[in-house]
Amino acid sequence: MSLKNFGKAALIVAVVAACGKNRVQVTDNGLKYQIHEQSDGTRKGKVGDILTLHLTLLNSKDSILRDTHKEGAPFQMLLQVPPFKGSYEEGLTMLGKGDSATFYVSADSLFTRAMQPFPPGVQKGTDIGIAVKILNVQTEDEYKKTQAADAEKQKSVDEKIIADYVAKNGLTGKVQKTASGVNYVVTQPGTGPTPQPGDVVQVHYAGKLLNGKEFDNSRTNPQAGGKPAQFQIGVGMVIPGWEEGVMKMHKGEKATLIIPSTLAYGPRGSQGAIPPNSVLLFDIELMDIQKGKPGGPAMPQVQPQPGR
């Protein structure tokens, strides 16, 4: 990749090149990188820290493969021991809050070692450009405290959004509510039992945003093949709002769940489908309840998965 192309990557992370910066360097392990912005006094990331960052992925022709700026939420990751020589995790340990850089990682190493197919636009033998801007560096404890505080603030925001939606759609008096804030409306009563922790359930569902836009449907999603989703209650296979809502349902019942963002996809949302901090609607039909562990296929690999 030419120096001119390296300059394009710097523009993507929107930093101003200072004297002596943006010089292409290589670590002893073979990681190629450019530092765009770096402060000596900031705490640098180390293995075990949680990093919050914006990143832009580029192929060898500087075509953008992913840009978290456009997704509306930064990327968060646990900084791990570099899985191979030349991995960008090595470079992240050079950076602290406010720092930015671009790393160039072998596409062969990145995707082949992860046993993933090469995405469109990426060729074998080329490098992937990873332009990053570090927004925060936290220990696991610091991260958990911040998450808890943010979730508490968002909880009251979600409560008002749901209350407004219920009033606007004439659902007052029809809605039931769990202790943690999942609202649900039974649209077709069921006469069967309710699932308990450890049971395996099969459900058909349609997921929507509050504006009515559908982002997933088990009956029409080609990856699900029209089959119901199957998951075990109480083991974290799905978002908390699903588990709470489904446990209130009887076999054969249909209900609409109104799930606050704090019990759904939270501040990260789901790339390309669910914006950050979205209250969600799920129309669910509880098809079957089985005791014990799953004996058939696991949760279908739909996008987004209602629990991932």
CSV table of C-alpha atoms in Angstrom, one decimal:
chain,number,residue,atom,x,y,z
A,1,MET,CA,0.0,0.0,0.0
A,2,SER,CA,1.4,3.4,-1.0
A,3,LEU,CA,2.1,6.3,1.4
A,4,LYS,CA,-0.7,8.2,-0.4
A,5,ASN,CA,-3.1,5.4,0.6
A,6,PHE,CA,-1.9,5.5,4.1
A,7,GLY,CA,-2.8,9.2,4.2
A,8,LYS,CA,-6.4,8.3,3.1
A,9,ALA,CA,-6.7,6.0,6.1
A,10,ALA,CA,-5.5,8.9,8.4
A,11,LEU,CA,-8.3,11.1,7.0
A,12,ILE,CA,-10.9,8.4,7.8
A,13,VAL,CA,-10.1,8.6,11.5
A,14,ALA,CA,-10.2,12.4,11.2
A,15,VAL,CA,-7.0,13.3,12.9
A,16,VAL,CA,-4.4,16.0,12.1
A,17,ALA,CA,-1.0,14.7,11.3
A,18,ALA,CA,1.7,16.2,13.5
A,19,CYS,CA,5.4,16.5,12.7
A,20,GLY,CA,7.0,13.1,12.9
A,21,LYS,CA,3.7,11.2,13.0
A,22,ASN,CA,2.0,9.1,10.4
A,23,ARG,CA,5.3,7.4,9.7
A,24,VAL,CA,5.0,3.8,8.7
A,25,GLN,CA,6.7,1.6,11.3
A,26,VAL,CA,6.9,-2.2,11.9
A,27,THR,CA,7.1,-3.9,15.3
A,28,ASP,CA,9.5,-6.9,16.0
A,29,ASN,CA,6.5,-9.2,15.4
A,30,GLY,CA,5.8,-7.7,12.0
A,31,LEU,CA,2.8,-5.5,12.7
A,32,LYS,CA,2.8,-2.5,10.3
A,33,TYR,CA,1.3,0.7,11.9
A,34,GLN,CA,1.0,4.4,11.8
A,35,ILE,CA,0.5,6.5,14.9
A,36,HIS,CA,-1.7,9.5,14.1
A,37,GLU,CA,-2.2,10.9,17.6
A,38,GLN,CA,-0.6,9.8,20.8
A,39,SER,CA,-0.2,11.4,24.3
A,40,ASP,CA,2.6,10.3,26.5
A,41,GLY,CA,0.6,10.9,29.7
A,42,THR,CA,-2.3,8.6,29.0
A,43,ARG,CA,-2.8,5.2,30.5
A,44,LYS,CA,-2.2,2.6,27.7
A,45,GLY,CA,-4.3,-0.5,27.2
A,46,LYS,CA,-3.1,-3.8,28.6
A,47,VAL,CA,-4.3,-7.4,28.4
A,48,GLY,CA,-7.6,-7.7,30.4
A,49,ASP,CA,-8.7,-4.1,29.9
A,50,ILE,CA,-11.9,-3.1,28.1
A,51,LEU,CA,-11.4,-0.8,25.2
A,52,THR,CA,-14.1,1.5,23.8
A,53,LEU,CA,-13.1,2.7,20.3
A,54,HIS,CA,-14.2,3.7,16.9
A,55,LEU,CA,-12.8,1.7,14.0
A,56,THR,CA,-12.8,1.7,10.3
A,57,LEU,CA,-11.8,-1.5,8.3
A,58,LEU,CA,-10.3,-1.0,4.9
A,59,ASN,CA,-9.2,-3.4,2.1
A,60,SER,CA,-6.0,-2.9,0.1
A,61,LYS,CA,-7.8,-0.5,-2.2
A,62,ASP,CA,-9.0,1.7,0.7
A,63,SER,CA,-12.6,0.6,0.3
A,64,ILE,CA,-14.4,0.7,3.6
A,65,LEU,CA,-15.6,-2.6,4.9
A,66,ARG,CA,-16.9,-1.4,8.2
A,67,ASP,CA,-17.1,2.0,9.9
A,68,THR,CA,-18.5,2.2,13.5
A,69,HIS,CA,-18.9,5.9,13.1
A,70,LYS,CA,-21.8,5.2,10.7
A,71,GLU,CA,-23.2,2.5,12.9
A,72,GLY,CA,-24.0,5.0,15.6
A,73,ALA,CA,-22.1,3.3,18.4
A,74,PRO,CA,-18.4,2.6,19.2
A,75,PHE,CA,-16.9,-0.8,19.3
A,76,GLN,CA,-16.1,-2.4,22.7
A,77,MET,CA,-13.6,-5.2,23.2
A,78,LEU,CA,-11.7,-7.1,25.8
A,79,LEU,CA,-8.0,-6.7,25.0
A,80,GLN,CA,-6.5,-10.1,24.7
A,81,VAL,CA,-3.1,-11.6,24.2
A,82,PRO,CA,-2.3,-11.2,20.5
A,83,PRO,CA,-3.4,-14.4,18.8
A,84,PHE,CA,-0.7,-14.3,16.1
A,85,LYS,CA,2.4,-12.3,15.1
A,86,GLY,CA,1.4,-9.1,13.5
A,87,SER,CA,-2.1,-9.0,15.2
A,88,TYR,CA,-3.5,-5.6,15.8
A,89,GLU,CA,-4.1,-6.4,19.5
A,90,GLU,CA,-0.3,-5.8,19.9
A,91,GLY,CA,-0.7,-2.3,18.5
A,92,LEU,CA,-3.6,-1.5,20.8
A,93,THR,CA,-1.3,-1.8,23.8
A,94,MET,CA,0.5,1.3,22.4
A,95,LEU,CA,-2.6,3.5,22.7
A,96,GLY,CA,-4.5,5.3,25.4
A,97,LYS,CA,-7.6,7.4,25.6
A,98,GLY,CA,-7.7,9.9,22.8
A,99,ASP,CA,-5.0,8.2,20.8
A,100,SER,CA,-5.4,7.1,17.2
A,101,ALA,CA,-3.5,4.9,14.7
A,102,THR,CA,-3.9,2.6,11.7
A,103,PHE,CA,-2.7,-1.0,11.8
A,104,TYR,CA,-2.1,-3.2,8.7
A,105,VAL,CA,-2.8,-6.8,9.3
A,106,SER,CA,-2.4,-9.8,7.0
A,107,ALA,CA,-5.9,-10.8,5.7
A,108,ASP,CA,-4.6,-14.4,5.5
A,109,SER,CA,-3.8,-14.4,9.2
A,110,LEU,CA,-6.9,-12.5,10.3
A,111,PHE,CA,-9.5,-14.6,8.5
A,112,THR,CA,-7.8,-18.0,8.0
A,113,ARG,CA,-6.7,-18.3,11.6
A,114,ALA,CA,-10.3,-17.4,12.7
A,115,MET,CA,-11.6,-20.0,10.2
A,116,GLN,CA,-13.8,-17.3,8.6
A,117,PRO,CA,-14.3,-16.8,4.8
A,118,PHE,CA,-12.8,-13.8,3.2
A,119,PRO,CA,-15.4,-11.0,3.0
A,120,PRO,CA,-16.2,-9.5,-0.4
A,121,GLY,CA,-13.5,-7.1,-1.6
A,122,VAL,CA,-10.7,-8.8,0.4
A,123,GLN,CA,-8.1,-10.8,-1.5
A,124,LYS,CA,-5.6,-13.4,-0.2
A,125,GLY,CA,-2.1,-12.0,0.2
A,126,THR,CA,-3.3,-8.4,1.0
A,127,ASP,CA,-3.5,-6.4,4.2
A,128,ILE,CA,-6.5,-5.2,6.1
A,129,GLY,CA,-6.3,-1.6,7.3
A,130,ILE,CA,-7.7,-1.1,10.8
A,131,ALA,CA,-8.0,2.6,11.7
A,132,VAL,CA,-8.8,3.2,15.4
A,133,LYS,CA,-9.6,6.0,17.7
A,134,ILE,CA,-9.5,5.1,21.4
A,135,LEU,CA,-12.4,6.6,23.3
A,136,ASN,CA,-11.7,4.9,26.7
A,137,VAL,CA,-9.5,2.4,28.5
A,138,GLN,CA,-11.0,0.7,31.5
A,139,THR,CA,-10.3,-2.2,33.8
A,140,GLU,CA,-13.1,-4.8,34.0
A,141,ASP,CA,-14.4,-3.4,37.3
A,142,GLU,CA,-14.4,0.2,36.0
A,143,TYR,CA,-16.3,-1.0,32.9
A,144,LYS,CA,-18.9,-2.8,34.9
A,145,LYS,CA,-19.5,0.2,37.1
A,146,THR,CA,-19.9,2.5,34.1
A,147,GLN,CA,-22.2,0.1,32.4
A,148,ALA,CA,-24.4,-0.2,35.6
A,149,ALA,CA,-24.6,3.6,35.9
A,150,ASP,CA,-25.5,4.1,32.2
A,151,ALA,CA,-28.1,1.3,32.4
A,152,GLU,CA,-29.8,3.0,35.4
A,153,LYS,CA,-30.1,6.3,33.5
A,154,GLN,CA,-31.3,4.5,30.3
A,155,LYS,CA,-33.9,2.6,32.4
A,156,SER,CA,-35.9,5.7,33.1
A,157,VAL,CA,-35.6,6.9,29.5
A,158,ASP,CA,-37.0,3.5,28.3
A,159,GLU,CA,-39.8,3.6,30.8
A,160,LYS,CA,-41.1,6.9,29.4
A,161,ILE,CA,-40.7,5.7,25.8
A,162,ILE,CA,-42.8,2.6,26.6
A,163,ALA,CA,-45.4,4.5,28.5
A,164,ASP,CA,-45.8,6.9,25.6
A,165,TYR,CA,-46.1,4.0,23.2
A,166,VAL,CA,-48.7,2.2,25.3
A,167,ALA,CA,-50.8,5.3,25.6
A,168,LYS,CA,-50.5,6.2,21.9
A,169,ASN,CA,-51.5,2.7,20.8
A,170,GLY,CA,-54.5,2.3,23.1
A,171,LEU,CA,-52.8,-0.5,25.2
A,172,THR,CA,-53.5,1.0,28.6
A,173,GLY,CA,-55.2,-1.7,30.7
A,174,LYS,CA,-54.1,-4.5,28.4
A,175,VAL,CA,-50.5,-4.4,29.2
A,176,GLN,CA,-48.9,-6.6,32.0
A,177,LYS,CA,-45.4,-5.8,33.3
A,178,THR,CA,-42.6,-7.9,34.8
A,179,ALA,CA,-40.7,-6.6,37.8
A,180,SER,CA,-37.7,-5.6,35.6
A,181,GLY,CA,-39.8,-3.7,33.1
A,182,VAL,CA,-40.8,-6.1,30.2
A,183,ASN,CA,-44.3,-5.1,29.1
A,184,TYR,CA,-46.4,-7.7,27.4
A,185,VAL,CA,-49.8,-8.0,25.8
A,186,VAL,CA,-51.5,-11.4,25.4
A,187,THR,CA,-53.0,-11.4,21.9
A,188,GLN,CA,-54.2,-15.1,21.9
A,189,PRO,CA,-54.4,-17.0,25.2
A,190,GLY,CA,-52.9,-20.4,25.5
A,191,THR,CA,-54.1,-23.2,27.7
A,192,GLY,CA,-50.8,-25.2,28.1
A,193,PRO,CA,-48.2,-24.9,30.8
A,194,THR,CA,-45.6,-22.1,31.2
A,195,PRO,CA,-41.9,-22.8,30.8
A,196,GLN,CA,-39.6,-23.1,33.7
A,197,PRO,CA,-35.8,-22.5,34.0
A,198,GLY,CA,-34.0,-25.4,32.2
A,199,ASP,CA,-36.9,-26.1,29.8
A,200,VAL,CA,-36.4,-25.9,26.1
A,201,VAL,CA,-38.9,-23.8,24.1
A,202,GLN,CA,-39.7,-23.4,20.5
A,203,VAL,CA,-41.1,-20.0,19.4
A,204,HIS,CA,-42.0,-18.2,16.2
A,205,TYR,CA,-41.3,-14.5,16.4
A,206,ALA,CA,-41.2,-11.2,14.5
A,207,GLY,CA,-38.9,-8.5,15.8
A,208,LYS,CA,-39.7,-4.8,15.2
A,209,LEU,CA,-38.6,-1.4,16.1
A,210,LEU,CA,-41.2,0.9,17.7
A,211,ASN,CA,-41.7,2.6,14.4
A,212,GLY,CA,-43.0,-0.7,13.0
A,213,LYS,CA,-39.9,-1.6,11.0
A,214,GLU,CA,-39.3,-5.3,11.1
A,215,PHE,CA,-35.7,-6.5,11.5
A,216,ASP,CA,-36.2,-10.2,11.8
A,217,ASN,CA,-38.9,-12.9,11.4
A,218,SER,CA,-38.4,-16.6,12.1
A,219,ARG,CA,-41.0,-17.5,9.5
A,220,THR,CA,-39.4,-15.6,6.6
A,221,ASN,CA,-35.7,-15.5,7.5
A,222,PRO,CA,-33.9,-17.8,5.0
A,223,GLN,CA,-31.3,-18.8,7.5
A,224,ALA,CA,-34.0,-20.1,9.9
A,225,GLY,CA,-35.6,-22.0,7.0
A,226,GLY,CA,-39.1,-21.1,8.3
A,227,LYS,CA,-38.6,-23.2,11.5
A,228,PRO,CA,-39.2,-21.9,15.0
A,229,ALA,CA,-36.3,-20.7,17.1
A,230,GLN,CA,-35.3,-23.1,19.9
A,231,PHE,CA,-33.5,-22.2,23.1
A,232,GLN,CA,-33.1,-23.2,26.7
A,233,ILE,CA,-34.6,-21.0,29.4
A,234,GLY,CA,-32.2,-19.6,32.0
A,235,VAL,CA,-28.9,-20.2,30.4
A,236,GLY,CA,-28.4,-16.9,28.7
A,237,MET,CA,-29.0,-18.0,25.1
A,238,VAL,CA,-31.3,-15.1,24.4
A,239,ILE,CA,-31.7,-11.5,25.6
A,240,PRO,CA,-33.1,-11.1,29.2
A,241,GLY,CA,-36.3,-9.6,28.0
A,242,TRP,CA,-37.1,-12.7,25.9
A,243,GLU,CA,-36.5,-15.0,28.8
A,244,GLU,CA,-38.7,-13.0,31.2
A,245,GLY,CA,-41.5,-12.6,28.6
A,246,VAL,CA,-41.6,-16.1,27.4
A,247,MET,CA,-41.7,-17.5,30.9
A,248,LYS,CA,-45.0,-15.6,31.4
A,249,MET,CA,-46.5,-17.3,28.4
A,250,HIS,CA,-48.5,-20.5,28.2
A,251,LYS,CA,-48.0,-23.1,25.5
A,252,GLY,CA,-50.0,-22.1,22.4
A,253,GLU,CA,-50.1,-18.5,23.5
A,254,LYS,CA,-49.4,-15.5,21.3
A,255,ALA,CA,-48.1,-12.2,22.9
A,256,THR,CA,-46.4,-9.0,22.0
A,257,LEU,CA,-43.4,-8.2,24.2
A,258,ILE,CA,-42.3,-4.6,24.6
A,259,ILE,CA,-38.7,-4.9,25.8
A,260,PRO,CA,-36.6,-2.0,27.2
A,261,SER,CA,-33.2,-1.5,25.6
A,262,THR,CA,-31.5,-2.4,28.9
A,263,LEU,CA,-33.0,-5.9,28.6
A,264,ALA,CA,-32.3,-6.1,24.8
A,265,TYR,CA,-29.3,-5.0,22.8
A,266,GLY,CA,-28.4,-2.0,25.0
A,267,PRO,CA,-26.1,0.8,23.9
A,268,ARG,CA,-24.5,-1.3,21.2
A,269,GLY,CA,-27.6,-2.2,19.3
A,270,SER,CA,-27.1,-4.7,16.4
A,271,GLN,CA,-25.1,-3.7,13.4
A,272,GLY,CA,-27.2,-2.6,10.5
A,273,ALA,CA,-30.5,-3.6,12.1
A,274,ILE,CA,-31.1,-2.2,15.6
A,275,PRO,CA,-30.0,1.3,16.6
A,276,PRO,CA,-28.3,1.8,20.0
A,277,ASN,CA,-30.7,2.0,23.1
A,278,SER,CA,-33.7,0.8,21.1
A,279,VAL,CA,-36.9,-0.4,22.8
A,280,LEU,CA,-38.1,-3.4,20.8
A,281,LEU,CA,-41.3,-5.2,20.0
A,282,PHE,CA,-41.5,-8.9,19.6
A,283,ASP,CA,-44.6,-10.8,18.4
A,284,ILE,CA,-44.1,-14.3,19.8
A,285,GLU,CA,-46.0,-17.5,19.6
A,286,LEU,CA,-44.9,-20.2,22.1
A,287,MET,CA,-45.1,-23.4,20.0
A,288,ASP,CA,-43.7,-26.0,22.3
A,289,ILE,CA,-42.1,-26.7,25.7
A,290,GLN,CA,-39.7,-29.6,26.4
A,291,LYS,CA,-38.1,-30.6,29.6
A,292,GLY,CA,-34.3,-31.0,29.8
A,293,LYS,CA,-31.5,-30.1,27.4
A,294,PRO,CA,-32.0,-29.4,23.7
A,295,GLY,CA,-32.3,-32.6,21.7
A,296,GLY,CA,-32.6,-30.9,18.3
A,297,PRO,CA,-31.0,-27.9,16.5
A,298,ALA,CA,-29.9,-25.0,18.6
A,299,MET,CA,-31.0,-21.4,18.2
A,300,PRO,CA,-31.1,-20.7,14.5
A,301,GLN,CA,-28.3,-18.4,13.2
A,302,VAL,CA,-30.6,-15.5,12.3
A,303,GLN,CA,-29.4,-11.9,12.1
A,304,PRO,CA,-29.7,-10.4,14.5
A,305,GLN,CA,-30.0,-13.3,17.0
A,306,PRO,CA,-32.6,-12.4,19.7
A,307,GLY,CA,-30.1,-13.1,22.5
A,308,ARG,CA,-26.7,-12.4,21.2
